[in-house]
């Protein structure tokens, strides 16, 4: 079996991807196979392996809501460690902060592709971490379960999701009825999938407390 990808090899592959991306943004064409061949000669892996890894990079672009290199359709089946490594290197090369939501959302996608029979346990007492902002531990499996439960329909107004994402999924936002900041658990019975309008409604409307209580009652019935 071929050795695992080193950081040097992954960084070189991402660098080449960014070169192709820049050419595309400038309206220029590029010879992808020549780039794959160059990487293959440098690191000894098959040209096909570099093409597929670049499809994984396209998937990271998708998670950023960015266009990807044409002809390199996003390939989702990439592990959390590789997802994190790609995001870390991309952030370094593009001189931007790391987006920690990327590996989390990749896990959500992974769980949604699996056939699950049992309700995810979730996190009853999410841990917090402190930096410039407070962050709360969350379960990607819980988010995936709630989105699947909604099945493309807002769980408040019952209307279809307002649009499809670039990956073809119904766009809904997952909301904690009892906020994590208020000690709420990250579990299925404390989460709803909402259209953006209803999400704002639960945060800011004069009806938010009553609507929240109604949704909690429905979920725990």
PDB file of C-alpha atoms in Angstrom:
ATOM      1  CA  UNK A   1       0.000   0.000   0.000  1.00  0.00           C
ATOM      2  CA  UNK A   2       1.282   3.481  -0.889  1.00  0.00           C
ATOM      3  CA  UNK A   3       2.619   5.588   1.977  1.00  0.00           C
ATOM      4  CA  UNK A   4       0.351   8.233   3.496  1.00  0.00           C
ATOM      5  CA  UNK A   5       0.461  11.721   2.101  1.00  0.00           C
ATOM      6  CA  UNK A   6       3.125  13.862   3.717  1.00  0.00           C
ATOM      7  CA  UNK A   7       2.528  17.530   4.398  1.00  0.00           C
ATOM      8  CA  UNK A   8       5.090  18.361   1.703  1.00  0.00           C
ATOM      9  CA  UNK A   9       3.222  16.321  -0.922  1.00  0.00           C
ATOM     10  CA  UNK A  10      -0.187  17.636   0.113  1.00  0.00           C
ATOM     11  CA  UNK A  11       1.085  21.224   0.105  1.00  0.00           C
ATOM     12  CA  UNK A  12       2.566  20.780  -3.378  1.00  0.00           C
ATOM     13  CA  UNK A  13      -0.741  19.367  -4.630  1.00  0.00           C
ATOM     14  CA  UNK A  14      -2.737  22.242  -3.132  1.00  0.00           C
ATOM     15  CA  UNK A  15      -0.266  24.728  -4.605  1.00  0.00           C
ATOM     16  CA  UNK A  16      -0.850  23.271  -8.057  1.00  0.00           C
ATOM     17  CA  UNK A  17      -4.620  23.358  -7.493  1.00  0.00           C
ATOM     18  CA  UNK A  18      -4.413  27.049  -6.581  1.00  0.00           C
ATOM     19  CA  UNK A  19      -2.378  27.709  -9.722  1.00  0.00           C
ATOM     20  CA  UNK A  20      -5.121  26.092 -11.814  1.00  0.00           C
ATOM     21  CA  UNK A  21      -7.775  28.005  -9.862  1.00  0.00           C
ATOM     22  CA  UNK A  22      -6.002  31.309 -10.569  1.00  0.00           C
ATOM     23  CA  UNK A  23      -5.755  30.508 -14.269  1.00  0.00           C
ATOM     24  CA  UNK A  24      -9.473  29.727 -14.304  1.00  0.00           C
ATOM     25  CA  UNK A  25     -10.280  33.033 -12.556  1.00  0.00           C
ATOM     26  CA  UNK A  26      -8.248  34.812 -15.224  1.00  0.00           C
ATOM     27  CA  UNK A  27     -10.171  33.061 -17.999  1.00  0.00           C
ATOM     28  CA  UNK A  28      -7.167  31.004 -19.100  1.00  0.00           C
ATOM     29  CA  UNK A  29      -7.075  27.282 -19.808  1.00  0.00           C
ATOM     30  CA  UNK A  30      -4.634  24.811 -18.298  1.00  0.00           C
ATOM     31  CA  UNK A  31      -3.414  21.296 -19.003  1.00  0.00           C
ATOM     32  CA  UNK A  32      -4.452  19.411 -15.873  1.00  0.00           C
ATOM     33  CA  UNK A  33      -2.802  16.171 -16.958  1.00  0.00           C
ATOM     34  CA  UNK A  34       0.542  17.946 -17.291  1.00  0.00           C
ATOM     35  CA  UNK A  35       0.202  19.160 -13.697  1.00  0.00           C
ATOM     36  CA  UNK A  36      -0.683  15.641 -12.495  1.00  0.00           C
ATOM     37  CA  UNK A  37       2.315  14.235 -14.373  1.00  0.00           C
ATOM     38  CA  UNK A  38       4.643  16.775 -12.790  1.00  0.00           C
ATOM     39  CA  UNK A  39       3.432  15.827  -9.296  1.00  0.00           C
ATOM     40  CA  UNK A  40       3.660  12.124 -10.128  1.00  0.00           C
ATOM     41  CA  UNK A  41       7.284  12.512 -11.254  1.00  0.00           C
ATOM     42  CA  UNK A  42       8.092  14.458  -8.090  1.00  0.00           C
ATOM     43  CA  UNK A  43       6.482  12.176  -5.514  1.00  0.00           C
ATOM     44  CA  UNK A  44       5.997   8.829  -7.255  1.00  0.00           C
ATOM     45  CA  UNK A  45       2.247   8.491  -6.882  1.00  0.00           C
ATOM     46  CA  UNK A  46      -0.112   7.828  -9.828  1.00  0.00           C
ATOM     47  CA  UNK A  47      -1.481  10.742 -11.835  1.00  0.00           C
ATOM     48  CA  UNK A  48      -5.000   9.530 -11.029  1.00  0.00           C
ATOM     49  CA  UNK A  49      -4.254   9.855  -7.288  1.00  0.00           C
ATOM     50  CA  UNK A  50      -3.478  13.550  -7.710  1.00  0.00           C
ATOM     51  CA  UNK A  51      -6.621  14.114  -9.761  1.00  0.00           C
ATOM     52  CA  UNK A  52      -8.707  12.514  -7.014  1.00  0.00           C
ATOM     53  CA  UNK A  53      -6.946  14.439  -4.239  1.00  0.00           C
ATOM     54  CA  UNK A  54      -7.711  17.637  -6.108  1.00  0.00           C
ATOM     55  CA  UNK A  55     -11.370  16.627  -6.147  1.00  0.00           C
ATOM     56  CA  UNK A  56     -11.062  16.481  -2.351  1.00  0.00           C
ATOM     57  CA  UNK A  57      -9.664  20.017  -2.455  1.00  0.00           C
ATOM     58  CA  UNK A  58     -12.683  21.022  -4.565  1.00  0.00           C
ATOM     59  CA  UNK A  59     -14.851  19.657  -1.757  1.00  0.00           C
ATOM     60  CA  UNK A  60     -13.120  21.974   0.727  1.00  0.00           C
ATOM     61  CA  UNK A  61     -13.829  24.849  -1.666  1.00  0.00           C
ATOM     62  CA  UNK A  62     -17.468  23.756  -1.721  1.00  0.00           C
ATOM     63  CA  UNK A  63     -17.589  23.899   2.089  1.00  0.00           C
ATOM     64  CA  UNK A  64     -16.349  27.494   1.776  1.00  0.00           C
ATOM     65  CA  UNK A  65     -19.125  28.236  -0.756  1.00  0.00           C
ATOM     66  CA  UNK A  66     -16.457  28.906  -3.377  1.00  0.00           C
ATOM     67  CA  UNK A  67     -16.373  27.825  -7.011  1.00  0.00           C
ATOM     68  CA  UNK A  68     -13.908  25.033  -7.684  1.00  0.00           C
ATOM     69  CA  UNK A  69     -11.641  24.194 -10.600  1.00  0.00           C
ATOM     70  CA  UNK A  70     -13.794  23.148 -13.556  1.00  0.00           C
ATOM     71  CA  UNK A  71     -13.592  19.427 -14.281  1.00  0.00           C
ATOM     72  CA  UNK A  72     -12.629  18.576 -10.703  1.00  0.00           C
ATOM     73  CA  UNK A  73     -16.029  17.767  -9.228  1.00  0.00           C
ATOM     74  CA  UNK A  74     -15.950  17.736  -5.388  1.00  0.00           C
ATOM     75  CA  UNK A  75     -15.308  14.280  -3.917  1.00  0.00           C
ATOM     76  CA  UNK A  76     -16.675  14.087  -0.385  1.00  0.00           C
ATOM     77  CA  UNK A  77     -15.283  10.845   0.969  1.00  0.00           C
ATOM     78  CA  UNK A  78     -12.261  12.387   2.633  1.00  0.00           C
ATOM     79  CA  UNK A  79     -11.401  11.730   6.275  1.00  0.00           C
ATOM     80  CA  UNK A  80     -11.494  14.346   9.013  1.00  0.00           C
ATOM     81  CA  UNK A  81      -7.699  14.396   9.387  1.00  0.00           C
ATOM     82  CA  UNK A  82      -7.146  14.998   5.669  1.00  0.00           C
ATOM     83  CA  UNK A  83      -9.942  17.585   5.589  1.00  0.00           C
ATOM     84  CA  UNK A  84      -8.296  19.460   8.461  1.00  0.00           C
ATOM     85  CA  UNK A  85      -4.872  19.175   6.821  1.00  0.00           C
ATOM     86  CA  UNK A  86      -6.149  20.564   3.500  1.00  0.00           C
ATOM     87  CA  UNK A  87      -7.909  23.455   5.246  1.00  0.00           C
ATOM     88  CA  UNK A  88      -4.810  24.241   7.342  1.00  0.00           C
ATOM     89  CA  UNK A  89      -2.551  24.352   4.274  1.00  0.00           C
ATOM     90  CA  UNK A  90      -5.066  26.334   2.213  1.00  0.00           C
ATOM     91  CA  UNK A  91      -5.327  28.909   4.994  1.00  0.00           C
ATOM     92  CA  UNK A  92      -1.526  29.130   5.165  1.00  0.00           C
ATOM     93  CA  UNK A  93      -1.109  29.528   1.394  1.00  0.00           C
ATOM     94  CA  UNK A  94      -3.960  32.043   1.116  1.00  0.00           C
ATOM     95  CA  UNK A  95      -2.805  33.956   4.206  1.00  0.00           C
ATOM     96  CA  UNK A  96      -6.177  33.746   5.986  1.00  0.00           C
ATOM     97  CA  UNK A  97      -7.479  32.326   9.280  1.00  0.00           C
ATOM     98  CA  UNK A  98      -8.348  28.628   9.454  1.00  0.00           C
ATOM     99  CA  UNK A  99     -12.078  27.983   9.159  1.00  0.00           C
ATOM    100  CA  UNK A 100     -12.746  25.451  11.908  1.00  0.00           C
ATOM    101  CA  UNK A 101     -16.268  24.837  10.584  1.00  0.00           C
ATOM    102  CA  UNK A 102     -14.842  23.042   7.534  1.00  0.00           C
ATOM    103  CA  UNK A 103     -13.875  19.723   9.202  1.00  0.00           C
ATOM    104  CA  UNK A 104     -17.086  19.856  11.273  1.00  0.00           C
ATOM    105  CA  UNK A 105     -19.291  20.280   8.180  1.00  0.00           C
ATOM    106  CA  UNK A 106     -17.352  17.511   6.424  1.00  0.00           C
ATOM    107  CA  UNK A 107     -18.257  15.216   9.326  1.00  0.00           C
ATOM    108  CA  UNK A 108     -21.911  16.247   9.048  1.00  0.00           C
ATOM    109  CA  UNK A 109     -21.860  15.254   5.352  1.00  0.00           C
ATOM    110  CA  UNK A 110     -20.178  11.965   6.221  1.00  0.00           C
ATOM    111  CA  UNK A 111     -22.814  11.050   8.823  1.00  0.00           C
ATOM    112  CA  UNK A 112     -25.645  11.971   6.458  1.00  0.00           C
ATOM    113  CA  UNK A 113     -24.340   9.520   3.851  1.00  0.00           C
ATOM    114  CA  UNK A 114     -24.543   6.618   6.308  1.00  0.00           C
ATOM    115  CA  UNK A 115     -27.629   4.575   7.133  1.00  0.00           C
ATOM    116  CA  UNK A 116     -28.282   5.261  10.804  1.00  0.00           C
ATOM    117  CA  UNK A 117     -30.860   3.428  12.883  1.00  0.00           C
ATOM    118  CA  UNK A 118     -30.243   4.753  16.378  1.00  0.00           C
ATOM    119  CA  UNK A 119     -30.690   8.303  17.611  1.00  0.00           C
ATOM    120  CA  UNK A 120     -27.311   9.999  18.161  1.00  0.00           C
ATOM    121  CA  UNK A 121     -26.479  10.558  21.812  1.00  0.00           C
ATOM    122  CA  UNK A 122     -25.206  14.078  21.196  1.00  0.00           C
ATOM    123  CA  UNK A 123     -23.439  16.155  23.844  1.00  0.00           C
ATOM    124  CA  UNK A 124     -25.478  16.866  26.977  1.00  0.00           C
ATOM    125  CA  UNK A 125     -22.937  19.267  28.462  1.00  0.00           C
ATOM    126  CA  UNK A 126     -20.967  20.845  25.609  1.00  0.00           C
ATOM    127  CA  UNK A 127     -17.478  21.944  26.560  1.00  0.00           C
ATOM    128  CA  UNK A 128     -16.413  25.509  25.890  1.00  0.00           C
ATOM    129  CA  UNK A 129     -13.131  26.842  24.573  1.00  0.00           C
ATOM    130  CA  UNK A 130     -12.011  30.440  24.836  1.00  0.00           C
ATOM    131  CA  UNK A 131     -10.062  32.638  22.454  1.00  0.00           C
ATOM    132  CA  UNK A 132     -11.194  35.816  20.792  1.00  0.00           C
ATOM    133  CA  UNK A 133     -14.651  34.212  20.825  1.00  0.00           C
ATOM    134  CA  UNK A 134     -16.251  31.491  22.945  1.00  0.00           C
ATOM    135  CA  UNK A 135     -16.708  28.194  21.079  1.00  0.00           C
ATOM    136  CA  UNK A 136     -18.969  25.315  22.039  1.00  0.00           C
ATOM    137  CA  UNK A 137     -18.440  21.632  21.401  1.00  0.00           C
ATOM    138  CA  UNK A 138     -21.011  20.231  18.939  1.00  0.00           C
ATOM    139  CA  UNK A 139     -21.896  16.846  17.484  1.00  0.00           C
ATOM    140  CA  UNK A 140     -21.842  16.647  13.665  1.00  0.00           C
ATOM    141  CA  UNK A 141     -24.002  13.532  13.910  1.00  0.00           C
ATOM    142  CA  UNK A 142     -26.752  15.498  15.697  1.00  0.00           C
ATOM    143  CA  UNK A 143     -26.732  18.175  12.995  1.00  0.00           C
ATOM    144  CA  UNK A 144     -26.871  15.537  10.276  1.00  0.00           C
ATOM    145  CA  UNK A 145     -29.766  13.739  11.988  1.00  0.00           C
ATOM    146  CA  UNK A 146     -31.793  16.956  12.388  1.00  0.00           C
ATOM    147  CA  UNK A 147     -31.294  17.942   8.729  1.00  0.00           C
ATOM    148  CA  UNK A 148     -32.378  14.473   7.617  1.00  0.00           C
ATOM    149  CA  UNK A 149     -35.399  14.595   9.941  1.00  0.00           C
ATOM    150  CA  UNK A 150     -36.499  17.895   8.377  1.00  0.00           C
ATOM    151  CA  UNK A 151     -36.237  16.344   4.902  1.00  0.00           C
ATOM    152  CA  UNK A 152     -35.936  19.702   3.159  1.00  0.00           C
ATOM    153  CA  UNK A 153     -38.778  21.407   5.019  1.00  0.00           C
ATOM    154  CA  UNK A 154     -38.495  24.160   7.633  1.00  0.00           C
ATOM    155  CA  UNK A 155     -39.636  22.723  10.956  1.00  0.00           C
ATOM    156  CA  UNK A 156     -41.340  25.980  11.949  1.00  0.00           C
ATOM    157  CA  UNK A 157     -43.187  27.363   8.918  1.00  0.00           C
ATOM    158  CA  UNK A 158     -43.330  23.925   7.207  1.00  0.00           C
ATOM    159  CA  UNK A 159     -42.345  25.499   3.879  1.00  0.00           C
ATOM    160  CA  UNK A 160     -39.733  23.907   1.576  1.00  0.00           C
ATOM    161  CA  UNK A 161     -36.120  25.040   1.958  1.00  0.00           C
ATOM    162  CA  UNK A 162     -35.679  28.351   0.101  1.00  0.00           C
ATOM    163  CA  UNK A 163     -32.959  27.064  -2.230  1.00  0.00           C
ATOM    164  CA  UNK A 164     -30.493  24.294  -3.016  1.00  0.00           C
ATOM    165  CA  UNK A 165     -26.827  24.590  -2.092  1.00  0.00           C
ATOM    166  CA  UNK A 166     -24.052  24.211  -4.654  1.00  0.00           C
ATOM    167  CA  UNK A 167     -23.862  20.542  -3.687  1.00  0.00           C
ATOM    168  CA  UNK A 168     -27.572  20.093  -4.445  1.00  0.00           C
ATOM    169  CA  UNK A 169     -28.763  19.867  -0.817  1.00  0.00           C
ATOM    170  CA  UNK A 170     -31.745  21.710   0.618  1.00  0.00           C
ATOM    171  CA  UNK A 171     -30.535  24.759   2.545  1.00  0.00           C
ATOM    172  CA  UNK A 172     -31.728  24.839   6.150  1.00  0.00           C
ATOM    173  CA  UNK A 173     -30.029  26.128   9.296  1.00  0.00           C
ATOM    174  CA  UNK A 174     -29.859  24.119  12.523  1.00  0.00           C
ATOM    175  CA  UNK A 175     -30.883  26.075  15.633  1.00  0.00           C
ATOM    176  CA  UNK A 176     -30.543  25.179  19.335  1.00  0.00           C
ATOM    177  CA  UNK A 177     -33.840  25.933  21.078  1.00  0.00           C
ATOM    178  CA  UNK A 178     -32.128  26.266  24.459  1.00  0.00           C
ATOM    179  CA  UNK A 179     -28.926  28.060  23.546  1.00  0.00           C
ATOM    180  CA  UNK A 180     -25.606  26.383  24.287  1.00  0.00           C
ATOM    181  CA  UNK A 181     -24.624  29.654  25.964  1.00  0.00           C
ATOM    182  CA  UNK A 182     -27.547  29.141  28.355  1.00  0.00           C
ATOM    183  CA  UNK A 183     -26.533  25.593  29.213  1.00  0.00           C
ATOM    184  CA  UNK A 184     -28.594  23.876  26.516  1.00  0.00           C
ATOM    185  CA  UNK A 185     -27.504  20.413  25.330  1.00  0.00           C
ATOM    186  CA  UNK A 186     -26.382  19.608  21.797  1.00  0.00           C
ATOM    187  CA  UNK A 187     -28.927  16.813  21.322  1.00  0.00           C
ATOM    188  CA  UNK A 188     -31.569  16.054  18.697  1.00  0.00           C
ATOM    189  CA  UNK A 189     -34.485  17.083  20.954  1.00  0.00           C
ATOM    190  CA  UNK A 190     -32.998  20.550  21.415  1.00  0.00           C
ATOM    191  CA  UNK A 191     -32.401  21.262  17.724  1.00  0.00           C
ATOM    192  CA  UNK A 192     -34.589  22.254  14.788  1.00  0.00           C
ATOM    193  CA  UNK A 193     -33.852  22.807  11.094  1.00  0.00           C
ATOM    194  CA  UNK A 194     -35.132  26.195   9.930  1.00  0.00           C
ATOM    195  CA  UNK A 195     -35.282  28.377   6.851  1.00  0.00           C
ATOM    196  CA  UNK A 196     -33.193  31.563   7.304  1.00  0.00           C
ATOM    197  CA  UNK A 197     -36.300  33.694   7.879  1.00  0.00           C
ATOM    198  CA  UNK A 198     -37.638  31.479  10.674  1.00  0.00           C
ATOM    199  CA  UNK A 199     -34.162  31.242  12.167  1.00  0.00           C
ATOM    200  CA  UNK A 200     -34.035  35.016  12.515  1.00  0.00           C
ATOM    201  CA  UNK A 201     -37.623  34.940  13.807  1.00  0.00           C
ATOM    202  CA  UNK A 202     -36.634  32.648  16.692  1.00  0.00           C
ATOM    203  CA  UNK A 203     -33.791  34.979  17.585  1.00  0.00           C
ATOM    204  CA  UNK A 204     -35.401  38.393  17.265  1.00  0.00           C
ATOM    205  CA  UNK A 205     -39.201  38.350  17.046  1.00  0.00           C
ATOM    206  CA  UNK A 206     -41.596  39.219  19.855  1.00  0.00           C
ATOM    207  CA  UNK A 207     -42.968  35.683  19.508  1.00  0.00           C
ATOM    208  CA  UNK A 208     -39.632  33.931  19.911  1.00  0.00           C
ATOM    209  CA  UNK A 209     -40.167  32.666  23.481  1.00  0.00           C
ATOM    210  CA  UNK A 210     -43.564  31.154  22.716  1.00  0.00           C
ATOM    211  CA  UNK A 211     -42.434  29.666  19.414  1.00  0.00           C
ATOM    212  CA  UNK A 212     -39.390  28.149  21.092  1.00  0.00           C
ATOM    213  CA  UNK A 213     -41.524  26.588  23.816  1.00  0.00           C
ATOM    214  CA  UNK A 214     -43.976  25.205  21.240  1.00  0.00           C
ATOM    215  CA  UNK A 215     -41.154  23.595  19.270  1.00  0.00           C
ATOM    216  CA  UNK A 216     -39.610  22.102  22.430  1.00  0.00           C
ATOM    217  CA  UNK A 217     -42.975  20.653  23.399  1.00  0.00           C
ATOM    218  CA  UNK A 218     -43.453  19.131  19.943  1.00  0.00           C
ATOM    219  CA  UNK A 219     -39.986  17.561  19.933  1.00  0.00           C
ATOM    220  CA  UNK A 220     -40.314  16.084  23.403  1.00  0.00           C
ATOM    221  CA  UNK A 221     -43.868  14.789  22.922  1.00  0.00           C
TER     222      UNK A 221
END
